[in-house]
Short mmCIF file of C-alpha atoms and ligand atoms in Angstrom, two decimals:
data_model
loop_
_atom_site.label_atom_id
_atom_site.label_comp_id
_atom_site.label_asym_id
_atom_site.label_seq_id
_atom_site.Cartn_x
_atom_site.Cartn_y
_atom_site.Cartn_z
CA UNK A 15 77.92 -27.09 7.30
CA UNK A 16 79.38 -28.73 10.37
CA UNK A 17 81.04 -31.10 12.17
CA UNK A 18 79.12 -32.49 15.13
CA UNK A 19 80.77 -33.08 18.33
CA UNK A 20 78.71 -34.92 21.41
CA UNK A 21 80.67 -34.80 24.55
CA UNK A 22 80.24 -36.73 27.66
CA UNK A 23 76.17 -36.72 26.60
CA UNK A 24 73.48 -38.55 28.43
CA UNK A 25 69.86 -38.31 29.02
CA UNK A 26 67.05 -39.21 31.37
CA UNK A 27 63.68 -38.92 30.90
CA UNK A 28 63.00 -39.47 34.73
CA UNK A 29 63.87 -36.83 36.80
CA UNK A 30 66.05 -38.83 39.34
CA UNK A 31 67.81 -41.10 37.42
CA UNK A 32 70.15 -43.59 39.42
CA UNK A 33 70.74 -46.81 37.04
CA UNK A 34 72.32 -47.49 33.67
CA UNK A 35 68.88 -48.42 32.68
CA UNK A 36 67.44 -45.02 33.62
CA UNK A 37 68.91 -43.28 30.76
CA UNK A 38 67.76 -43.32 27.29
CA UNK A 39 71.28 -41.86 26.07
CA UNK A 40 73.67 -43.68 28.61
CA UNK A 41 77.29 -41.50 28.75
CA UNK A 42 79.25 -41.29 25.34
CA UNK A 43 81.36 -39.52 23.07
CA UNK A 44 81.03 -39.00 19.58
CA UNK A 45 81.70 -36.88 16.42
CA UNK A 46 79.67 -36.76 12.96
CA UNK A 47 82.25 -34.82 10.90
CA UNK A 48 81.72 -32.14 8.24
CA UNK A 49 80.32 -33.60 5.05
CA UNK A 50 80.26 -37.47 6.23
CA UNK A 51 76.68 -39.73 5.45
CA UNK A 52 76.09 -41.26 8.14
CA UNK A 53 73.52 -43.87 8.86
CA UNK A 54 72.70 -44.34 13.14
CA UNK A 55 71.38 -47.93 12.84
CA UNK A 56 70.04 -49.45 16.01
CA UNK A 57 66.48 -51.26 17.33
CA UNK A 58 63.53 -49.95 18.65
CA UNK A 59 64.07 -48.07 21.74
CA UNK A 60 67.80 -47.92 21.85
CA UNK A 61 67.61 -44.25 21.82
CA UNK A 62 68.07 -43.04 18.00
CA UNK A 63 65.66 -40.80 18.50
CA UNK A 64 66.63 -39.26 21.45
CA UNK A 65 69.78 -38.84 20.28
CA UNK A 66 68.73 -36.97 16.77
CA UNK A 67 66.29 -34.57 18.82
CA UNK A 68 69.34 -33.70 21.14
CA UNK A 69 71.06 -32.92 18.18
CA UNK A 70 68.22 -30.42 16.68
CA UNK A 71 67.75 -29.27 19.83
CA UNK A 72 64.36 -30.60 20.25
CA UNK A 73 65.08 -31.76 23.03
CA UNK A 74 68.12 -30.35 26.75
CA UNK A 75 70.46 -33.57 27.46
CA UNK A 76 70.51 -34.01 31.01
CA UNK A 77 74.54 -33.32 31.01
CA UNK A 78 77.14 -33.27 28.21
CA UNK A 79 77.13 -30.80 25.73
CA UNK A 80 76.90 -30.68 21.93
CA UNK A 81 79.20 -28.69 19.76
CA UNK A 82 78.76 -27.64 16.06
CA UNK A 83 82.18 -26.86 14.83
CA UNK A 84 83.58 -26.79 18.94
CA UNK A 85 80.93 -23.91 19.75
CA UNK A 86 78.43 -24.99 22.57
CA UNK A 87 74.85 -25.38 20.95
CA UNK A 88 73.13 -26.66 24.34
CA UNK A 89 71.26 -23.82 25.19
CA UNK A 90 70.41 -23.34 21.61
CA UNK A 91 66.62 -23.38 20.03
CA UNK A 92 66.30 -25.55 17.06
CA UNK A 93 65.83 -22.22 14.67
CA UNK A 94 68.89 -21.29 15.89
CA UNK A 95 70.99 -24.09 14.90
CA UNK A 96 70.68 -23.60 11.34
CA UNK A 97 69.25 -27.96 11.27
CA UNK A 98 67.13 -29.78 9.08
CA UNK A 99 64.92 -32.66 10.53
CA UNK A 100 62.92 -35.06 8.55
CA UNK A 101 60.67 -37.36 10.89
CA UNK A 102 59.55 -40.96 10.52
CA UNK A 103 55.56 -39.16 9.53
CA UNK A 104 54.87 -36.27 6.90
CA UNK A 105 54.70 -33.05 8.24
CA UNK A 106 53.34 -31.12 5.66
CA UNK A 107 51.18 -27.98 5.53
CA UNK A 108 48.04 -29.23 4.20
CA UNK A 109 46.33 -26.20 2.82
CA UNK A 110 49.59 -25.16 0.85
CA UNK A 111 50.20 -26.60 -2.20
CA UNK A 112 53.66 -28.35 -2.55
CA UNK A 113 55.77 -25.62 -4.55
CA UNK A 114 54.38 -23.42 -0.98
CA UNK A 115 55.62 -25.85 0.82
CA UNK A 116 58.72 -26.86 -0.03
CA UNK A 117 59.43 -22.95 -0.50
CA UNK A 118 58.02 -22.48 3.04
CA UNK A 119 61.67 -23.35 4.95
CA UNK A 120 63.57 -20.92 2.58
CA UNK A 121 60.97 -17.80 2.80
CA UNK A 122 61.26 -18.23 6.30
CA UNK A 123 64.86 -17.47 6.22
CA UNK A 124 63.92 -14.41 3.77
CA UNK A 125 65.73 -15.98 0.58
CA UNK A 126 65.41 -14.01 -2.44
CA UNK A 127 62.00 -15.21 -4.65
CA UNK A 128 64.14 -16.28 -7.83
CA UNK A 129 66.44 -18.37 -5.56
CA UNK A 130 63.47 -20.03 -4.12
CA UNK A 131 62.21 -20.85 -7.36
CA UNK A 132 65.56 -22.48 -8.63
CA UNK A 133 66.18 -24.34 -5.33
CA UNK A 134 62.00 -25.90 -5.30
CA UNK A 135 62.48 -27.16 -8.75
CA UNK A 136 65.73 -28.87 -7.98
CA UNK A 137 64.51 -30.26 -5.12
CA UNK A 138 60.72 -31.25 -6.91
CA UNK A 139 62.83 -32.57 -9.70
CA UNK A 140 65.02 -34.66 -7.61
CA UNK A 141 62.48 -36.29 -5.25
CA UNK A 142 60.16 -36.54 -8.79
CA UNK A 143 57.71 -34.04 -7.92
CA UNK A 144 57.61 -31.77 -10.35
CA UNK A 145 54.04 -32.75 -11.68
CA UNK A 146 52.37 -32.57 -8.44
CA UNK A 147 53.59 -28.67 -7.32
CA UNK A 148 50.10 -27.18 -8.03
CA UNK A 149 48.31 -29.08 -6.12
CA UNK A 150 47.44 -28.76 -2.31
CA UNK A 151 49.31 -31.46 0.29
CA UNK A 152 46.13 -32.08 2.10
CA UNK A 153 45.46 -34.26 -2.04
CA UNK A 154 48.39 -36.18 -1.67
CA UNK A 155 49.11 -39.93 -1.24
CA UNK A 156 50.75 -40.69 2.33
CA UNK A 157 53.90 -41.55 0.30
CA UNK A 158 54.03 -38.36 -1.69
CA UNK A 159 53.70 -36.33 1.36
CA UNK A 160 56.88 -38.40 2.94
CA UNK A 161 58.80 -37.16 -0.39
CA UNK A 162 57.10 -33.49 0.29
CA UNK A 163 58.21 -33.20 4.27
CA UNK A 164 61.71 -34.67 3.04
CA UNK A 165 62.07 -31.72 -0.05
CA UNK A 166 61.32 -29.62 2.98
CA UNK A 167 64.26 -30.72 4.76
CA UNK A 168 66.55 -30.98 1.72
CA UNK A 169 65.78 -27.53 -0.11
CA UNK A 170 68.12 -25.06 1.99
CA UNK A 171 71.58 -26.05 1.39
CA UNK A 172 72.82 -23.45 3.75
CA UNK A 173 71.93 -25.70 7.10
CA UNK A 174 74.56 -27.32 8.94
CA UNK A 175 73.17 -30.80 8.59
CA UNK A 176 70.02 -32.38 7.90
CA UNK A 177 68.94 -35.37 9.99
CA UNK A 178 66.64 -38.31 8.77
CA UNK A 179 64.48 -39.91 11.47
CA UNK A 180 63.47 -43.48 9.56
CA UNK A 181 62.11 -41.18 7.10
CA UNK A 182 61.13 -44.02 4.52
CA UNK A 183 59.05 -46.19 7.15
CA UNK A 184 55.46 -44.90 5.20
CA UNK A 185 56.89 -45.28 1.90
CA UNK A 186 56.22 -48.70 -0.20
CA UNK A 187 59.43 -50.87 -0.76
CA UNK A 188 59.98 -50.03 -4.54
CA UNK A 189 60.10 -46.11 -3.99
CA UNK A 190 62.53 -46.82 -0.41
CA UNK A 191 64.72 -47.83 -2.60
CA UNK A 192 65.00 -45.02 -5.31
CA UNK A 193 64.58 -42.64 -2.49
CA UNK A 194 67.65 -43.93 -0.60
CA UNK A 195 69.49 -43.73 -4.03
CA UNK A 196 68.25 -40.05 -4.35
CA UNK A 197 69.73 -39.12 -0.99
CA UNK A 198 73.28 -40.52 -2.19
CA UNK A 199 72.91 -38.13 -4.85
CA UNK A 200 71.91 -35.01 -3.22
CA UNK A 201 74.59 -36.25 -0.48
CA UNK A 202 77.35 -36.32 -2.98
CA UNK A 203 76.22 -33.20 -4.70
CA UNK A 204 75.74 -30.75 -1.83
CA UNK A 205 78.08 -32.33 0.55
CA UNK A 206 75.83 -31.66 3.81
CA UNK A 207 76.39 -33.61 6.85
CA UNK A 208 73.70 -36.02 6.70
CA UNK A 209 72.81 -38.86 9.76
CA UNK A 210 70.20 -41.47 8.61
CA UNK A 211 68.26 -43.02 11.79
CA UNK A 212 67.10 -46.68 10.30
CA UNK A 213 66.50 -49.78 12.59
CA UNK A 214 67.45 -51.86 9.36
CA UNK A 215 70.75 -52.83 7.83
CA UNK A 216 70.48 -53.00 4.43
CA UNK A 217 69.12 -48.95 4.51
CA UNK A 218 71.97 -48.07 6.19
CA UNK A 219 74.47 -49.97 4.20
CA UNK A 220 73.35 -48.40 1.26
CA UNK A 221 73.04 -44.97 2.47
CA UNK A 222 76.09 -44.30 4.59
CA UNK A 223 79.73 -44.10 4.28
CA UNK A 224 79.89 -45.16 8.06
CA UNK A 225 77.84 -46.54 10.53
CA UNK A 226 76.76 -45.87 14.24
CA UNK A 227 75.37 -48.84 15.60
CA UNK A 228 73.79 -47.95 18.45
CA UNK A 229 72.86 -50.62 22.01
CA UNK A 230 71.00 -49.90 24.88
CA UNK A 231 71.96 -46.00 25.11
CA UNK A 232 75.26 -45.93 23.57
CA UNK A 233 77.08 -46.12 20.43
CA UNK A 234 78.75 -49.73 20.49
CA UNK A 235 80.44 -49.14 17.19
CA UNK A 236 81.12 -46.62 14.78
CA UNK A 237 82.62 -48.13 11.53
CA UNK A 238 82.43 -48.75 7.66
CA UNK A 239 79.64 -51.50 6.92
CA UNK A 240 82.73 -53.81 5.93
CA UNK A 241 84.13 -52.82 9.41
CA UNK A 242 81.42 -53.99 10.99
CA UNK A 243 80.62 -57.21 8.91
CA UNK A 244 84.17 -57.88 9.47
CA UNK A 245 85.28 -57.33 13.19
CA UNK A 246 81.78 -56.53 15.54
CA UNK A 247 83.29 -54.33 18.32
CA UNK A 248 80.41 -55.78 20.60
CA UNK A 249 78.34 -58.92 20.57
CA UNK A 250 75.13 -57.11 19.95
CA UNK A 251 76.91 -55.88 16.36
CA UNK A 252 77.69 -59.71 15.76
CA UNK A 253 74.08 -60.18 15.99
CA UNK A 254 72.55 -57.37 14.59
CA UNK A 255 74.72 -57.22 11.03
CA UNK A 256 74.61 -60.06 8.98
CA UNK A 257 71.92 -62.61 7.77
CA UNK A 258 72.51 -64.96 10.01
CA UNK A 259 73.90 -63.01 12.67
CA UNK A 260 77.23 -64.53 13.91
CA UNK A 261 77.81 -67.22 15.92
CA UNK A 262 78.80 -67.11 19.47
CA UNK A 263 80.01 -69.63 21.54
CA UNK A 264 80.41 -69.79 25.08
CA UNK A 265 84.16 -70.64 25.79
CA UNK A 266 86.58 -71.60 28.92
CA UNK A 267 89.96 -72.75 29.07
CA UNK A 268 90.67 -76.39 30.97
CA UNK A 269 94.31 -77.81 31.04
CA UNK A 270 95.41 -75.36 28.88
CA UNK A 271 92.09 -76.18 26.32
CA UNK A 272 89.93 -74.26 24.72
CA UNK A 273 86.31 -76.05 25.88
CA UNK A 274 82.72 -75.48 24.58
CA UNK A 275 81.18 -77.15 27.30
CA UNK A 276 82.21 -80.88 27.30
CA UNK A 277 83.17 -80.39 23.66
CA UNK A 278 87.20 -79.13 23.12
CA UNK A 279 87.76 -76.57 20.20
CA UNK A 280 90.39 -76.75 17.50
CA UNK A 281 91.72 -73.88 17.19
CA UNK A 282 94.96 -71.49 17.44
CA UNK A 283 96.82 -71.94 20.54
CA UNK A 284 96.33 -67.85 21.13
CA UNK A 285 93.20 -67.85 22.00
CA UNK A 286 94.47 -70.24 24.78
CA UNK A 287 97.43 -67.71 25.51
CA UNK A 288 94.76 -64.81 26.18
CA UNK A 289 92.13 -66.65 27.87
CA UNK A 290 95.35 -66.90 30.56
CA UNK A 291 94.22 -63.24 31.42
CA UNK A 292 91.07 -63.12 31.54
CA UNK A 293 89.60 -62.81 34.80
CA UNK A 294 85.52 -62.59 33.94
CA UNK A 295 83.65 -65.87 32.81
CA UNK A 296 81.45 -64.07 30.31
CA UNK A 297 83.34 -65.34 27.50
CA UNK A 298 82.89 -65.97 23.85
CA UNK A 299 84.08 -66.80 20.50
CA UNK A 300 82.45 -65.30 18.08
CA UNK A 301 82.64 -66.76 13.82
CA UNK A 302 80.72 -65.69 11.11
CA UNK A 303 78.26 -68.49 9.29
CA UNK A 304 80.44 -67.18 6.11
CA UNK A 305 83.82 -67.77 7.36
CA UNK A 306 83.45 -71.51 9.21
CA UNK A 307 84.70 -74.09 6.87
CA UNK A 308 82.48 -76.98 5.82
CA UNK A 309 83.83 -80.33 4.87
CA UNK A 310 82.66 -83.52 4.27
CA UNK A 311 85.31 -85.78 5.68
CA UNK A 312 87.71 -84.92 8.59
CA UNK A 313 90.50 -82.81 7.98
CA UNK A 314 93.46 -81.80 9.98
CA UNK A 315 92.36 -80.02 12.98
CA UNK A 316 88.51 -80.13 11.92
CA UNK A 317 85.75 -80.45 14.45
CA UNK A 318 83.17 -82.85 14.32
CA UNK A 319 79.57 -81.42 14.09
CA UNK A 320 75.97 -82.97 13.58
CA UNK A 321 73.82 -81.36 10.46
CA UNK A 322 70.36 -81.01 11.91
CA UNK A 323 69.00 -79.07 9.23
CA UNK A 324 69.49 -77.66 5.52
CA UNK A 325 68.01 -74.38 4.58
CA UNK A 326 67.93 -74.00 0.78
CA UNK A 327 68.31 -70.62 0.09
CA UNK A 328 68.95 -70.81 -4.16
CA UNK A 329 72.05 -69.54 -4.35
CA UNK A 330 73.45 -70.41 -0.78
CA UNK A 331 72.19 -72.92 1.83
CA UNK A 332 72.60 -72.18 5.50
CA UNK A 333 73.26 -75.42 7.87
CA UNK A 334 72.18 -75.95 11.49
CA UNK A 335 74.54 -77.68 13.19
CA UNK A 336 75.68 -79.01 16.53
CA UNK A 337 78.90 -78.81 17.98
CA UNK A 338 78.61 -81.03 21.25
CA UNK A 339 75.81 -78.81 23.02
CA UNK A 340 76.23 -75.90 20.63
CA UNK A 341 74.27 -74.73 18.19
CA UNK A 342 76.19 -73.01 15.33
CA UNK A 343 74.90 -72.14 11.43
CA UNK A 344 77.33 -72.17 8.73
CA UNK A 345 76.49 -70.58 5.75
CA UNK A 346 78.03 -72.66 1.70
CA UNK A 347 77.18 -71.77 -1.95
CA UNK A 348 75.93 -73.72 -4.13
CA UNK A 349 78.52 -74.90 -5.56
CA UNK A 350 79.13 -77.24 -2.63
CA UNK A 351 76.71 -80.06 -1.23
CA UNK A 352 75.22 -79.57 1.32
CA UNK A 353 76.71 -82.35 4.13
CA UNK A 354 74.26 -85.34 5.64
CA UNK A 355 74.68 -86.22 9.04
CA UNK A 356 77.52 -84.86 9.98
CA UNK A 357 80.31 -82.44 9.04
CA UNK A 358 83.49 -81.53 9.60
CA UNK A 359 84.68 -77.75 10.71
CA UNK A 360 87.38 -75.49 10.76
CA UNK A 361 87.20 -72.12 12.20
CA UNK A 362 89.97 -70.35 10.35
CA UNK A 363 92.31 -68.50 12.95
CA UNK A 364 91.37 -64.62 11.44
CA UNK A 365 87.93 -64.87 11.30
CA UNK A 366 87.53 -65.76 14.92
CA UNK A 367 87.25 -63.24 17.44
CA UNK A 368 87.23 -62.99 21.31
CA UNK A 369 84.55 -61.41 22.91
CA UNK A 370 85.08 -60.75 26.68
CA UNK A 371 82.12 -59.28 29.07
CA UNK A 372 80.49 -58.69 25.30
CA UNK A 373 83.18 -56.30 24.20
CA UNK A 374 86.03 -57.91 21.67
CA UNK A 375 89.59 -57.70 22.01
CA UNK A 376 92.32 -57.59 20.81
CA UNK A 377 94.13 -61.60 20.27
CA UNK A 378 97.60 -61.18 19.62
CA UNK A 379 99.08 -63.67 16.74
CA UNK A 380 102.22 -65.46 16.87
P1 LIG B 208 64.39 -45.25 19.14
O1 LIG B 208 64.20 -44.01 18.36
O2 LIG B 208 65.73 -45.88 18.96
O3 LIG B 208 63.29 -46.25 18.93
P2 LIG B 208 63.83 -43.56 21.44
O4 LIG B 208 64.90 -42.54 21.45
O5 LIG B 208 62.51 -43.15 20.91
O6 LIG B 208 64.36 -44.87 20.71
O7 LIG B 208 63.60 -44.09 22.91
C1 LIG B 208 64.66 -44.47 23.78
C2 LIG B 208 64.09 -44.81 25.16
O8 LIG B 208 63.55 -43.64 25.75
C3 LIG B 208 62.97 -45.83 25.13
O9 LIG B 208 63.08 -46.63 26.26
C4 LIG B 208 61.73 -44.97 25.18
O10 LIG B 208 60.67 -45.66 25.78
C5 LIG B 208 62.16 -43.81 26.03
N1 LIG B 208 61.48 -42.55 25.66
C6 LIG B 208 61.45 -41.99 24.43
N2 LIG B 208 60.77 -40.82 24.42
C7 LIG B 208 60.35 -40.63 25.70
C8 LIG B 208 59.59 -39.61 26.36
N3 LIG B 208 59.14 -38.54 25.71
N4 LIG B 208 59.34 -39.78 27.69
C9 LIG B 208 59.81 -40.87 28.35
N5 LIG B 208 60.53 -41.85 27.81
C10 LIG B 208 60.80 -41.76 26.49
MG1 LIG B 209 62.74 -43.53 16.90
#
């Protein structure tokens, strides 16, 4: 067990790396602690990866350095870091049947035959594969040798971590599901550091405690799903969490008003104050579709908007709408009609934040 510590990491696959853009992990800091489930939630290419085969020790960052429990692991092997890896594809010995197999990472490490025994059928049980541990892997479906090659990673309980690399991307949707559950479990039970690579939201949500969202190289984020939902650190976790993403608009201040374009915002005069300091012109307001207010008729301080499409979603409808030459969506339940035409908004003062050069800060209130 152990608390993972990345410090002042990056990594290049070219060999003379000049630009940002150059490096797969760009510069960051970061710690996984003892115990945590963690989910590292990011698109394609943004380095997961990279980052989870630095940690194994696949793979030599080109500088930083990666401590387990504040000892320097860098120049480590991956047998010697006492790790468990599970991969996105099975990797399974075929001619062994699947009590061999899952077996096969404890016998390595010379554990007594009885304790095999009990830790294979607590693992078989868990992952429901008690019925199949006769027979050979090379008979298995694709999905049951997922569930074999992740009983491989889970059946030690002495390692200091295991790490999931979008293990459930060859599983079918129904068994992702249990099989996230499943990991919960065993989490909670054997309280192993656990980081869960996933490009999609809803896995990570229901896996981990905390999130890592991860941009372009770097962890942009590192929060509690509400956390994130709730106040995105960066633009890209605006976008990224949430279903619709949330809104950004495009802001600059004009005698003293807040201006979308031609159009002038109603909102609180601090966002006024603090666009006073800001010196960049990459700025934006960012609102979730949940948290704009929809009316029917003005209100005080509303905005006027154009409807230019309903999206009926049963329960919820989300609403296109135009905001002089912005487009914003705005998300109501069913209980209230959907507006014709136009609408009125409000952008309640908490739920809006500031987003400067992508990065949000801090608005004081008055
Ligand atoms: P993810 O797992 O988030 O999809 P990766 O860590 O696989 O991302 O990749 C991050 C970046 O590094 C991508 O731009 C990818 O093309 C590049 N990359 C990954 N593996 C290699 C490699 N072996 N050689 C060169 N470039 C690589
Ligand atoms: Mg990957």
């Amino acid at each position: 067990m152990a608390e993972i510590a990345l410090k002042s990491l990056a990594h290049s696959y070219l060999p003379n790396p000049t630009k940002p853009g150059d490096y797969a992990i760009r510069e960051m800091n970061h710690v996984w602690q003892q115990g945590g489930a963690y989910a590292l939630l990011g698109p394609s290419g943004c380095g997961k990866s990279t980052l989870l085969n630095i940690i194994s020790g696949l793979l030599e960052p080109s500088s930083g350095e990666v401590l387990f429990d504040g000892e320097r692991v860098n120049s480590l092997p991956p047998e010697a870091r006492n790790i468990a890896q599970v991969f996105q594809f099975p990797v399974v010995y075929d001619t062994m049947t699947v009590y061999d197999n899952l077996a096969f990472p404890l016998r390595n490490v010379k554990t007594p035959e009885d304790r095999v025994h009990e830790r294979v059928m607590e693992v078989a049980d868990a992952l429901e594969l008690t019925p199949h541990l006769k027979r050979k892997a090379k008979n298995l479906s694709a999905d049951e040798k997922q569930k074999v090659s992740m009983g491989r990673g889970l059946v030690r309980d002495d390692v200091s971590a295991i790490l999931f690399d979008e293990p459930l991307t060859v599983i079918d949707p129904q068994l992702k599901w249990k099989l996230r559950r499943k990991l919960k479990e065993i989490h909670q039970r054997f309280e192993i550091t656990m980081v869960y690579v996933t490009h999609d939201q809803l896995e990570a949500s229901t896996f981990a405690d905390k999130i890592a969202v991860m941009y372009e190289g770097q962890v942009v984020q590192f929060g509690t799903p509400r956390e994130l939902f709730e106040a995105p650190n960066h633009t890209f976790v605006g976008y990224f969490i949430g279903s619709p993403g949330m809104n950004f608009i495009d802001v600059s201040l004009r005698n003293g008003r807040v201006m979308a374009g031609e159009t002038e915002l109603h909102i609180g005069r601090e966002i006024a104050k603090a666009l006073q300091d800001v010196r960049t012109t990459n700025v934006k307001l960012g609102i979730r579709p949940e948290f704009i207010e929809v009316h029917d008729t003005a209100v005080e301080g509303s905005m006027a908007v154009d409807v230019e499409h309903v999206q009926d979603l049963g329960t919820y409808s989300i609403l296109y709408l135009k905001l002089g030459e912005t487009s914003l969506k705005a998300r109501i339940e069913e209980e209230q009609d959907a507006p014709v035409g136009k609408a009125y908004l409000r952008f309640p003062n908490d739920r809006v934040g500031l987003y400067v050069d992508e990065f949000r800060v801090e608005v004081p209130h008055e």
